[in-house]
Amino acid sequence: MKTIKRDVLVIGGGSAGMAAAAEIRGRNHTVAIVERDNLLGGILNQCIHNGFGLHRFKEELTGPEYAERYTEIIEDSDIEVFTGTTVTEIEKNDEGKKVYAFSAHHGMIVFQVRAVVLAMGCRERNRGNIGTPGTRPAGVYTAGLAQRLVNMEGLMPGSKCVIVGSGDIGLIMARRMSWVGADVRAVVEIQPYPAGLTRNIVQCLNDFNIPLHLSHVVSKIYGKDRVEGVDITPLRDGIELTEETFHIECDTLLLSVGLIPDNEIARKAGIDINPETNGPLVDSSLMTSVRGIFACGNVLHVHDLVDYVSEESHRCGAFVCDYLESQSEERQFRMIPGSNLKYVIPNRFRADRDNHFYMRSLIVRNHAELVLTLDGKEMGRKKLRHIQPSEMISFTLKEKDLQLSDLNNDSTLEISLVG
Amino acid sequence: MSGLFDVTIIGAGVIGSAIARKLSSYDLKIALVEKECDVSFGVSKANSGIIHGGFHHDSTTLKSRLEVKGNLMFDQLKEELHFPFHRCGILVAAFNNDEMRTVEKLYQNGVNNKAIGIELCNHERILNLEPKLNRDVVGGLYAPGGGIIEPYRFVFSLVESAKKNGVELLTDFKVTGRVETDDRYRLESADGRSIESKWVVNAAGLYSDEISRIFEAEDFTITPRKGEEFLLDRNASAFTSKVIFPAPSHVSKGMLVIPTAEGTTMVGPTAQMVDDKQDASTSKANFQAIFSSARRLVPAVSERDIITSFTGLRPTIEGDDFYIEASSIKPRFVQVAGIQSPGLTAAPAIADHVKDILKVEGLSLSEKPGYDPYIEDVPRFRNSSKEELDALIAENPAYGEVICRCENISEAEIVAAVRQGHDTLDGVKFYTRAMMGRCQGGFCTHKIMKIISRETGMSMDELTKRGGGSWLVNKKVGDFALRDRA
Ligand SMILES: Cc1cc2nc3c(=O)[nH]c(=O)nc-3n(C[C@H](O)[C@H](O)[C@H](O)COP(=O)(O)OP(=O)(O)OC[C@H]3O[C@@H](n4cnc5c(N)ncnc54)[C@H](O)[C@@H]3O)c2cc1C
Ligand SMILES: Cc1cc2nc3c(=O)[nH]c(=O)nc-3n(C[C@H](O)[C@H](O)[C@H](O)COP(=O)(O)OP(=O)(O)OC[C@H]3O[C@@H](n4cnc5c(N)ncnc54)[C@H](O)[C@@H]3O)c2cc1C
């Protein structure tokens, strides 16, 4: 057994973990990254399409290129990286946190640290989560697994596909499968509007003549050994119009039906989870309900752009440094999502600095407004051109717009969307 | 696989496997033949995994005698075979006086069957035993001797033990014909192989009627009764400390809330007669029926926690009792048919019973001197302490490679599964639990495919989910694109 003492341990070496670690090392604290895979980069490594880094690097990179930029930053620093190593548990003790990790090379490693950054990313929802009836043949894959097989292993998960879900991952896989010679027969979306970016609808479906069935569900899967086909049923007002069901023959069904933050370790550590995001509840410093444990990236909430992940994680790293350096506890106030919002992150704010919020809408609307109310009193508005649930909204509340004198211990800031 | 076998058992479900293992303690040359590519891929993998408490059937039936006897054998079997099994106890909850009267009948059955520790409970007692029950419960029954088991793992262990003691397992061996000579049968398989055997045991589950027809023995019909079940996340708050039954109806034991041996929660099963022995589909209507019924028992049951669903088919037979007898038409041919619930519970007792029948019919049984009832226990990452793991990894680094992150399954366990002959995704899944957790293989499937390929030498496009045409990948990237461009 190895014991390693550092200031901070970052769990997960994707874009979130790398950005947080870089920030922390930049302020001269000792930090290590534990990554279960054999290389850094996380999900980026399998996203070989471009469209990454427009905000951050002002150019369009592929996922691996974006990962490489950060990997170089890590490699040029003296941050220790433990790849092929899996964290299983976090424990609290008098000196801080004890983190248990396992690897073939090191056996068990115990990290004794003052702070932990959770950056474990997310997993994909699967067939069971959406309750698709029918048989259980081979050939039902999550889109991410299919992406992994095609882009990293060079293997074809099948040749005639139907894709469930019109989020960006589903759309990008529709294009990718077409490129590698598969026949993509349909994309089926339960909502009346596409879940992915318009750009991707055009470039991934229209350009390949792939039909998109909005307000439709896959109502049954057929096939004994391998998928042989699916039934697709239209919905009206949420009710299945069974008599209008049609059948498509296919050998593969790819599911792109949402991501869920991977928080099993956080749960085990006793961290409070936000039921709306499945990520931890965090305060204005992105610190979870367990002092000294922070969270950023997709483990906190699912982001649509890696640029946001990097931004948030750099901020998280800075907060970790503040925590390590300061003795006093700062005053924080409650932040809640109001009308038409699914969630806001973080769940607390401070009056002595800028506060940066990420949130997701529940509605689709052109020309909506973001409304801030403090203890029931409106204190500001912001116009938004277009909102939809799949596009994250970001908002910064400036320090100068908040008067400490207006706040008492029970003060609550609410953000709402009005159409 | 040559020469002449003394006994051939058709069907490597829990019943055939238990029989094979029992007979492997005698000086006999035994074959266990199975049409699927692995054992336990029939009824025995898709059931509720309950070791029943001995109160559902009245004591005049063979079923109840074998259930009670079988139940008692599991502690010893667990010692020898290391499968997950807990005697967690069973509760039957009644919500009105009618149901309470049904429960009293069950109690009477239990008493007659000599079920251990069985008791009737009032409202308070039953809620004390299981605080997650719906507070409207009037009372019920408690059977502390009931338990839960990982059923496929039990079968794997039985077969491993049988093989260790000399039984030959032939998979992908679908019996489609038989030729009879003076003192032996020749069993022909669909792929052209054949073996000869003096005695034959028909333990073919849903297909035991077809096997009987092939042998021109008794004419009976097996009708499938379908049961759909849903599995909930191991974090689900519906996880109870005991198996919860409703008061039963005359057709089935009802839909239950089951804390599985591995810490997830299961709800179901339905009970629906179907015609098709291959109909393992699930439906939306049954989904709703199961959840409303389960929530009546335990309000914390939630659809939000579903990770997967599956269907099993009970092999039912007219008369509803087990049919275990030497054929009265064909010599040296034993019928073990109609083994529906509680077949899993009764399996070890059925094996003893079949051994007795064979003996009475004239098979000579002499104990094998070298018989070893124990198999090797493969340590599991998830069940080991941190210090144990550190030591395990030092010895075998593959224990340090966590492949399945939801269930914490290491590479060493996957390798062990493949080396035991479980070389399909489902085989690995049922042996190790990898891919059985909340992400259902999203992260680890490709890693497991690589390990199977490495260990067996099979190429990726030869790998299957569960044999036959259940391929996983059909080509390499480039194969299609090149062809299309040409
Ligand atoms: C298919 C797909 C397509 C996308 N397309 C785009 C796009 O076109 N443009 C764009 O800007 N963004 C895109 N994104 C979004 C963006 O790439 C991701 O949101 C971002 O990379 C997530 O970073 P992360 O570090 O939070 O998570 P991840 O990249 O998932 O990293 C988490 C890491 O933690 C490790 N880990 C987890 N648990 C443990 C543990 N217990 N011990 C050790 N290590 C652990 C994992 O192995 C992983 O490497 C896409 C995302 C996906 C999934
Ligand atoms: C939904 C459900 C829930 C249940 N719950 C419980 C429970 O909680 N407790 C309990 O005690 N019991 C339970 N049971 C009952 C239990 O699962 C069965 O009694 C038991 O699994 C039957 O085992 P078997 O070996 O007879 O059948 P199987 O497991 O089906 O084995 C028969 C084998 O024979 C093979 N075979 C068939 N034809 C041929 C051929 N021609 N050639 C070669 N091989 C052939 C098949 O492939 C199969 O593997 C349940 C059953 C169901 C369906």
Short mmCIF file of C-alpha atoms in Angstrom, two decimals, chain A:
data_model
loop_
_atom_site.label_atom_id
_atom_site.label_comp_id
_atom_site.label_asym_id
_atom_site.label_seq_id
_atom_site.Cartn_x
_atom_site.Cartn_y
_atom_site.Cartn_z
CA MET A 1 0.00 0.00 0.00
CA LYS A 2 1.22 3.47 -0.97
CA THR A 3 0.32 6.62 0.94
CA ILE A 4 0.62 9.93 -0.87
CA LYS A 5 0.19 13.30 0.79
CA ARG A 6 -0.79 16.31 -1.32
CA ASP A 7 -2.87 19.46 -0.95
CA VAL A 8 -5.48 18.42 -3.51
CA LEU A 9 -6.58 15.32 -5.36
CA VAL A 10 -8.55 15.67 -8.58
CA ILE A 11 -10.66 12.62 -9.45
CA GLY A 12 -11.06 12.31 -13.22
CA GLY A 13 -8.67 13.44 -15.94
CA GLY A 14 -11.15 14.74 -18.52
CA SER A 15 -11.38 18.36 -19.52
CA ALA A 16 -12.81 19.28 -16.11
CA GLY A 17 -10.14 17.57 -14.04
CA MET A 18 -7.29 18.90 -16.16
CA ALA A 19 -8.51 22.51 -16.03
CA ALA A 20 -9.05 22.43 -12.27
CA ALA A 21 -5.67 20.83 -11.64
CA ALA A 22 -3.87 23.33 -13.88
CA GLU A 23 -5.44 26.22 -11.99
CA ILE A 24 -4.57 24.77 -8.59
CA ARG A 25 -0.97 24.06 -9.55
CA GLY A 26 -0.73 27.56 -10.99
CA ARG A 27 -1.27 28.91 -7.50
CA ASN A 28 1.43 26.70 -6.09
CA HIS A 29 -0.52 24.01 -4.32
CA THR A 30 0.46 20.40 -4.76
CA VAL A 31 -2.04 18.42 -6.77
CA ALA A 32 -2.45 14.96 -8.28
CA ILE A 33 -4.91 13.66 -10.85
CA VAL A 34 -6.32 10.14 -10.78
CA GLU A 35 -7.74 8.87 -14.07
CA ARG A 36 -9.15 5.37 -14.57
CA ASP A 37 -8.42 5.32 -18.28
CA ASN A 38 -4.94 4.93 -19.72
CA LEU A 39 -4.82 8.46 -21.08
CA LEU A 40 -6.04 11.89 -20.12
CA GLY A 41 -8.90 13.59 -21.97
CA GLY A 42 -12.00 11.68 -20.94
CA ILE A 43 -14.88 11.69 -23.34
CA LEU A 44 -13.05 14.08 -25.67
CA ASN A 45 -10.87 11.24 -26.94
CA GLN A 46 -13.77 9.57 -28.71
CA CYS A 47 -15.28 12.78 -30.13
CA ILE A 48 -13.24 12.97 -33.32
CA HIS A 49 -15.58 15.48 -34.95
CA ASN A 50 -14.74 19.18 -34.79
CA GLY A 51 -16.60 21.91 -32.94
CA PHE A 52 -14.60 22.08 -29.74
CA GLY A 53 -12.82 25.12 -28.37
CA LEU A 54 -14.51 27.98 -30.25
CA HIS A 55 -14.81 30.04 -27.06
CA ARG A 56 -11.66 28.93 -25.35
CA PHE A 57 -9.12 28.74 -28.17
CA LYS A 58 -11.03 30.73 -30.81
CA GLU A 59 -10.65 27.88 -33.28
CA GLU A 60 -12.54 24.76 -34.18
CA LEU A 61 -10.73 21.75 -32.81
CA THR A 62 -11.62 18.09 -32.66
CA GLY A 63 -12.11 16.49 -29.25
CA PRO A 64 -8.70 14.81 -29.17
CA GLU A 65 -7.03 18.07 -30.26
CA TYR A 66 -8.75 19.93 -27.45
CA ALA A 67 -7.69 17.22 -25.01
CA GLU A 68 -4.14 17.46 -26.32
CA ARG A 69 -3.94 21.19 -25.61
CA TYR A 70 -4.77 20.54 -21.98
CA THR A 71 -2.69 17.39 -21.72
CA GLU A 72 0.33 19.45 -22.76
CA ILE A 73 -0.39 21.98 -20.02
CA ILE A 74 -0.52 19.13 -17.50
CA GLU A 75 2.61 17.47 -18.85
CA ASP A 76 4.54 20.74 -18.78
CA SER A 77 3.72 21.19 -15.11
CA ASP A 78 4.74 18.93 -12.25
CA ILE A 79 1.21 17.72 -11.60
CA GLU A 80 1.33 14.01 -10.90
CA VAL A 81 -0.97 11.92 -13.01
CA PHE A 82 -2.04 8.42 -12.03
CA THR A 83 -3.63 6.87 -15.09
CA GLY A 84 -5.13 3.38 -15.11
CA THR A 85 -6.18 4.10 -11.55
CA THR A 86 -9.71 4.04 -10.16
CA VAL A 87 -10.97 5.85 -7.10
CA THR A 88 -13.48 3.84 -5.12
CA GLU A 89 -14.02 5.79 -1.93
CA ILE A 90 -13.51 9.08 -0.11
CA GLU A 91 -13.27 9.19 3.68
CA LYS A 92 -13.06 12.15 6.02
CA ASN A 93 -10.51 12.26 8.82
CA ASP A 94 -8.91 14.88 11.06
CA GLU A 95 -6.31 15.93 8.54
CA GLY A 96 -8.79 16.27 5.68
CA LYS A 97 -9.76 13.61 3.19
CA LYS A 98 -8.52 10.13 2.59
CA VAL A 99 -9.09 8.86 -0.95
CA TYR A 100 -8.71 5.20 -1.90
CA ALA A 101 -7.62 4.30 -5.40
CA PHE A 102 -6.63 1.04 -7.07
CA SER A 103 -4.44 0.21 -10.01
CA ALA A 104 -2.72 -2.79 -11.50
CA HIS A 105 0.58 -1.01 -11.23
CA HIS A 106 0.43 0.54 -7.75
CA GLY A 107 -1.99 -1.74 -5.94
CA MET A 108 -3.88 0.34 -3.41
CA ILE A 109 -2.99 4.01 -3.09
CA VAL A 110 -4.24 6.12 -0.21
CA PHE A 111 -4.21 9.83 -0.91
CA GLN A 112 -4.22 12.03 2.16
CA VAL A 113 -5.29 15.48 0.99
CA ARG A 114 -6.86 18.70 2.24
CA ALA A 115 -9.28 19.07 -0.63
CA VAL A 116 -10.81 16.90 -3.36
CA VAL A 117 -12.15 17.91 -6.76
CA LEU A 118 -14.79 15.63 -8.23
CA ALA A 119 -14.45 15.61 -12.03
CA MET A 120 -15.74 12.15 -12.92
CA GLY A 121 -17.94 13.14 -15.85
CA CYS A 122 -21.20 11.40 -16.65
CA ARG A 123 -22.67 8.21 -18.02
CA GLU A 124 -25.35 7.61 -20.61
CA ARG A 125 -28.94 6.74 -19.87
CA ASN A 126 -29.83 3.33 -21.26
CA ARG A 127 -32.72 1.22 -22.45
CA GLY A 128 -33.88 0.36 -18.94
CA ASN A 129 -34.02 4.02 -18.01
CA ILE A 130 -36.45 4.76 -20.84
CA GLY A 131 -38.33 1.47 -20.48
CA THR A 132 -38.44 0.41 -24.14
CA PRO A 133 -40.47 -2.80 -24.38
CA GLY A 134 -39.76 -5.77 -26.63
CA THR A 135 -37.12 -8.48 -26.79
CA ARG A 136 -33.54 -8.12 -25.60
CA PRO A 137 -31.31 -9.00 -28.53
CA ALA A 138 -27.73 -7.93 -29.19
CA GLY A 139 -27.40 -4.68 -31.10
CA VAL A 140 -28.92 -2.18 -28.68
CA TYR A 141 -26.08 0.20 -27.84
CA THR A 142 -25.82 3.58 -26.24
CA ALA A 143 -24.56 6.11 -28.78
CA GLY A 144 -21.45 6.80 -26.72
CA LEU A 145 -20.48 3.14 -26.67
CA ALA A 146 -21.03 2.98 -30.43
CA GLN A 147 -18.90 6.09 -30.79
CA ARG A 148 -16.18 4.46 -28.77
CA LEU A 149 -16.33 1.29 -30.91
CA VAL A 150 -16.25 3.17 -34.20
CA ASN A 151 -13.82 5.97 -33.39
CA MET A 152 -11.38 4.29 -31.05
CA GLU A 153 -11.61 0.56 -31.75
CA GLY A 154 -12.40 0.78 -35.47
CA LEU A 155 -15.34 -1.59 -35.17
CA MET A 156 -18.78 -1.41 -36.76
CA PRO A 157 -21.58 -1.91 -34.25
CA GLY A 158 -23.93 -2.78 -37.12
CA SER A 159 -25.02 -1.77 -40.58
CA LYS A 160 -28.66 -0.72 -40.52
CA CYS A 161 -29.37 1.67 -37.67
CA VAL A 162 -32.19 3.50 -36.03
CA ILE A 163 -31.19 6.17 -33.54
CA VAL A 164 -33.28 7.14 -30.54
CA GLY A 165 -32.82 10.74 -29.41
CA SER A 166 -31.93 13.85 -31.40
CA GLY A 167 -29.39 15.28 -28.98
CA ASP A 168 -26.01 16.23 -30.36
CA ILE A 169 -24.49 12.86 -29.61
CA GLY A 170 -27.28 11.06 -31.49
CA LEU A 171 -26.99 13.43 -34.43
CA ILE A 172 -23.23 13.20 -34.62
CA MET A 173 -23.46 9.42 -34.53
CA ALA A 174 -26.04 9.49 -37.34
CA ARG A 175 -23.49 11.27 -39.50
CA ARG A 176 -20.59 9.15 -38.32
CA MET A 177 -22.40 5.87 -39.00
CA SER A 178 -23.37 7.12 -42.47
CA TRP A 179 -19.78 8.04 -43.19
CA VAL A 180 -18.52 4.61 -42.28
CA GLY A 181 -21.04 3.04 -44.62
CA ALA A 182 -23.98 2.15 -42.40
CA ASP A 183 -27.53 2.83 -43.47
CA VAL A 184 -29.08 5.16 -40.90
CA ARG A 185 -32.81 4.75 -41.36
CA ALA A 186 -34.29 7.18 -38.89
CA VAL A 187 -33.75 9.35 -35.86
CA VAL A 188 -36.65 9.14 -33.42
CA GLU A 189 -37.27 11.96 -30.92
CA ILE A 190 -39.96 11.89 -28.24
CA GLN A 191 -40.14 15.69 -27.96
CA PRO A 192 -41.87 17.86 -30.57
CA TYR A 193 -38.59 19.70 -31.22
CA PRO A 194 -35.05 18.47 -31.87
CA ALA A 195 -32.85 18.21 -28.81
CA GLY A 196 -29.60 19.06 -30.59
CA LEU A 197 -28.14 22.16 -32.19
CA THR A 198 -29.71 23.32 -35.46
CA ARG A 199 -26.27 23.20 -37.03
CA ASN A 200 -26.12 19.48 -36.28
CA ILE A 201 -29.62 18.81 -37.66
CA VAL A 202 -28.51 20.31 -40.95
CA GLN A 203 -25.03 18.82 -41.13
CA CYS A 204 -25.78 15.40 -39.68
CA LEU A 205 -29.30 14.58 -40.88
CA ASN A 206 -30.36 16.78 -43.79
CA ASP A 207 -27.07 16.35 -45.64
CA PHE A 208 -27.53 12.58 -45.48
CA ASN A 209 -31.30 12.46 -46.06
CA ILE A 210 -31.90 10.84 -42.71
CA PRO A 211 -35.53 11.25 -41.61
CA LEU A 212 -36.15 12.80 -38.20
CA HIS A 213 -39.38 11.71 -36.52
CA LEU A 214 -40.33 14.27 -33.88
CA SER A 215 -43.00 13.38 -31.28
CA HIS A 216 -42.34 9.68 -31.90
CA VAL A 217 -41.15 6.81 -29.71
CA VAL A 218 -39.64 3.41 -30.37
CA SER A 219 -42.49 1.34 -28.98
CA LYS A 220 -41.10 -2.14 -29.46
CA ILE A 221 -37.84 -3.90 -30.24
CA TYR A 222 -37.87 -7.13 -32.29
CA GLY A 223 -35.29 -9.84 -32.76
CA LYS A 224 -34.22 -12.97 -30.95
CA ASP A 225 -30.44 -13.05 -31.31
CA ARG A 226 -29.76 -9.68 -32.94
CA VAL A 227 -32.05 -6.67 -33.42
CA GLU A 228 -34.28 -7.28 -36.44
CA GLY A 229 -36.44 -4.19 -36.37
CA VAL A 230 -38.34 -1.66 -34.30
CA ASP A 231 -41.86 -0.30 -34.13
CA ILE A 232 -42.15 3.46 -34.11
CA THR A 233 -45.28 5.14 -32.79
CA PRO A 234 -46.31 8.80 -33.08
CA LEU A 235 -47.40 10.70 -29.99
CA ARG A 236 -50.13 13.25 -29.67
CA ASP A 237 -50.28 15.15 -26.39
CA GLY A 238 -48.10 12.48 -24.84
CA ILE A 239 -50.44 9.64 -25.86
CA GLU A 240 -49.23 6.92 -28.20
CA LEU A 241 -51.28 6.74 -31.40
CA THR A 242 -50.87 2.98 -31.59
CA GLU A 243 -52.87 2.55 -34.79
CA GLU A 244 -50.34 4.75 -36.63
CA THR A 245 -47.38 2.61 -35.59
CA PHE A 246 -44.95 1.75 -38.38
CA HIS A 247 -42.08 -0.70 -38.55
CA ILE A 248 -38.49 -0.23 -39.65
CA GLU A 249 -36.12 -3.12 -40.24
CA CYS A 250 -32.69 -2.59 -38.74
CA ASP A 251 -29.94 -4.55 -37.03
CA THR A 252 -28.84 -1.85 -34.63
CA LEU A 253 -30.56 0.55 -32.26
CA LEU A 254 -28.46 3.39 -30.89
CA LEU A 255 -29.74 5.19 -27.81
CA SER A 256 -28.85 8.78 -27.21
CA VAL A 257 -31.31 9.57 -24.48
CA GLY A 258 -29.46 11.73 -22.04
CA LEU A 259 -26.52 11.79 -19.69
CA ILE A 260 -26.43 11.40 -15.92
CA PRO A 261 -23.59 12.71 -13.72
CA ASP A 262 -21.55 9.84 -12.32
CA ASN A 263 -21.93 10.43 -8.60
CA GLU A 264 -21.73 7.08 -6.90
CA ILE A 265 -18.52 8.00 -5.08
CA ALA A 266 -20.04 11.33 -4.05
CA ARG A 267 -23.12 9.59 -2.66
CA LYS A 268 -20.97 7.15 -0.72
CA ALA A 269 -19.10 10.11 0.77
CA GLY A 270 -22.41 11.48 2.06
CA ILE A 271 -22.62 14.40 -0.37
CA ASP A 272 -26.11 15.85 -0.94
CA ILE A 273 -27.31 15.33 -4.50
CA ASN A 274 -29.52 17.72 -6.46
CA PRO A 275 -32.41 15.62 -7.82
CA GLU A 276 -32.76 17.93 -10.84
CA THR A 277 -29.20 17.53 -12.08
CA ASN A 278 -28.12 14.30 -10.35
CA GLY A 279 -24.97 16.21 -9.49
CA PRO A 280 -23.99 17.50 -6.04
CA LEU A 281 -25.61 20.59 -4.55
CA VAL A 282 -22.86 23.20 -4.45
CA ASP A 283 -22.29 26.56 -2.81
CA SER A 284 -20.92 29.68 -4.46
CA SER A 285 -17.43 28.12 -4.49
CA LEU A 286 -18.62 24.93 -6.17
CA MET A 287 -18.05 23.19 -2.84
CA THR A 288 -20.38 20.30 -2.08
CA SER A 289 -22.21 19.72 1.19
CA VAL A 290 -19.05 18.03 2.51
CA ARG A 291 -16.45 20.71 3.30
CA GLY A 292 -13.33 20.44 1.21
CA ILE A 293 -14.94 18.45 -1.61
CA PHE A 294 -15.61 20.43 -4.80
CA ALA A 295 -17.21 19.47 -8.10
CA CYS A 296 -16.97 20.69 -11.69
CA GLY A 297 -17.66 19.59 -15.24
CA ASN A 298 -20.18 16.95 -16.19
CA VAL A 299 -20.17 15.35 -12.77
CA LEU A 300 -21.74 18.56 -11.48
CA HIS A 301 -24.23 19.04 -14.31
CA VAL A 302 -24.21 18.03 -17.95
CA HIS A 303 -22.64 20.71 -20.15
CA ASP A 304 -23.21 21.06 -23.90
CA LEU A 305 -19.84 22.62 -24.71
CA VAL A 306 -16.44 21.65 -23.47
CA ASP A 307 -15.56 25.36 -23.33
CA TYR A 308 -18.06 25.79 -20.50
CA VAL A 309 -16.58 22.79 -18.74
CA SER A 310 -13.12 24.32 -18.90
CA GLU A 311 -14.35 27.72 -17.76
CA GLU A 312 -16.24 26.31 -14.81
CA SER A 313 -13.36 24.03 -13.84
CA HIS A 314 -10.77 26.80 -13.88
CA ARG A 315 -13.07 28.73 -11.59
CA CYS A 316 -13.46 25.66 -9.41
CA GLY A 317 -9.69 25.33 -9.17
CA ALA A 318 -9.43 28.95 -8.06
CA PHE A 319 -12.08 28.39 -5.39
CA VAL A 320 -10.16 25.37 -4.11
CA CYS A 321 -7.09 27.59 -3.73
CA ASP A 322 -9.12 30.21 -1.89
CA TYR A 323 -10.32 27.47 0.43
CA LEU A 324 -6.78 26.22 1.06
CA GLU A 325 -5.46 29.72 1.65
CA SER A 326 -8.15 31.36 3.73
CA GLN A 327 -9.16 30.63 7.31
CA SER A 328 -12.41 32.53 7.59
CA GLU A 329 -15.70 31.30 6.26
CA GLU A 330 -17.41 33.57 3.80
CA ARG A 331 -21.06 34.51 4.07
CA GLN A 332 -23.30 32.90 1.49
CA PHE A 333 -26.94 33.26 0.54
CA ARG A 334 -29.55 31.02 -1.04
CA MET A 335 -30.02 30.81 -4.80
CA ILE A 336 -33.06 29.06 -6.27
CA PRO A 337 -34.42 28.35 -9.75
CA GLY A 338 -37.84 29.90 -10.37
CA SER A 339 -40.39 29.69 -13.20
CA ASN A 340 -39.49 27.76 -16.34
CA LEU A 341 -36.02 26.82 -15.14
CA LYS A 342 -34.94 23.26 -14.50
CA TYR A 343 -31.99 24.17 -12.37
CA VAL A 344 -29.42 26.83 -11.50
CA ILE A 345 -25.85 26.15 -10.46
CA PRO A 346 -24.42 26.99 -7.98
CA ASN A 347 -27.08 26.82 -5.31
CA ARG A 348 -25.63 29.67 -3.20
CA PHE A 349 -24.08 33.08 -3.94
CA ARG A 350 -21.86 35.68 -2.32
CA ALA A 351 -22.14 39.45 -2.22
CA ASP A 352 -18.44 40.29 -2.24
CA ARG A 353 -17.59 39.16 -5.76
CA ASP A 354 -19.05 38.34 -9.17
CA ASN A 355 -21.25 35.24 -9.25
CA HIS A 356 -21.38 33.10 -12.33
CA PHE A 357 -24.44 30.93 -12.90
CA TYR A 358 -25.26 28.15 -15.34
CA MET A 359 -28.86 27.13 -15.83
CA ARG A 360 -31.18 25.17 -18.08
CA SER A 361 -34.58 26.17 -19.38
CA LEU A 362 -37.66 23.98 -19.26
CA ILE A 363 -39.23 25.71 -22.26
CA VAL A 364 -38.55 26.54 -25.91
CA ARG A 365 -39.04 30.23 -26.67
CA ASN A 366 -37.73 33.09 -28.82
CA HIS A 367 -37.16 36.40 -27.03
CA ALA A 368 -37.42 35.37 -23.41
CA GLU A 369 -36.16 37.27 -20.41
CA LEU A 370 -34.16 36.18 -17.43
CA VAL A 371 -35.58 37.82 -14.29
CA LEU A 372 -33.75 38.13 -10.97
CA THR A 373 -35.68 38.67 -7.77
CA LEU A 374 -34.13 39.16 -4.37
CA ASP A 375 -36.48 38.34 -1.52
CA GLY A 376 -39.45 38.86 -3.83
CA LYS A 377 -38.20 42.19 -5.24
CA GLU A 378 -37.15 42.33 -8.87
CA MET A 379 -33.56 43.46 -9.19
CA GLY A 380 -32.68 42.95 -12.83
CA ARG A 381 -33.51 41.48 -16.21
CA LYS A 382 -31.62 40.14 -19.18
CA LYS A 383 -32.94 39.56 -22.69
CA LEU A 384 -32.27 36.19 -24.33
CA ARG A 385 -32.70 35.65 -28.04
CA HIS A 386 -33.59 31.98 -28.03
CA ILE A 387 -33.89 29.41 -25.28
CA GLN A 388 -34.43 25.65 -25.33
CA PRO A 389 -33.78 22.91 -22.76
CA SER A 390 -30.74 21.55 -24.59
CA GLU A 391 -28.89 24.85 -24.57
CA MET A 392 -27.29 25.89 -21.33
CA ILE A 393 -27.76 29.51 -20.29
CA SER A 394 -24.98 31.35 -18.52
CA PHE A 395 -25.28 34.53 -16.53
CA THR A 396 -22.92 36.60 -14.42
CA LEU A 397 -24.23 38.66 -11.52
CA LYS A 398 -21.76 41.48 -11.01
CA GLU A 399 -20.51 42.35 -7.58
CA LYS A 400 -21.57 45.97 -8.08
CA ASP A 401 -25.19 44.91 -8.69
CA LEU A 402 -25.51 43.37 -5.26
CA GLN A 403 -25.68 45.51 -2.13
CA LEU A 404 -24.51 43.69 0.97
CA SER A 405 -26.76 45.98 2.99
CA ASP A 406 -29.80 44.57 1.16
CA LEU A 407 -29.02 41.08 2.39
CA ASN A 408 -29.89 39.31 5.60
CA ASN A 409 -29.17 35.71 6.62
CA ASP A 410 -32.35 34.38 5.01
CA SER A 411 -32.02 36.28 1.77
CA THR A 412 -32.93 34.33 -1.32
CA LEU A 413 -32.16 35.15 -4.90
CA GLU A 414 -34.45 33.62 -7.48
CA ILE A 415 -33.80 33.40 -11.23
CA SER A 416 -36.79 32.87 -13.52
CA LEU A 417 -37.48 32.81 -17.21
CA VAL A 418 -40.45 34.66 -18.61
CA GLY A 419 -41.59 34.23 -22.18
#
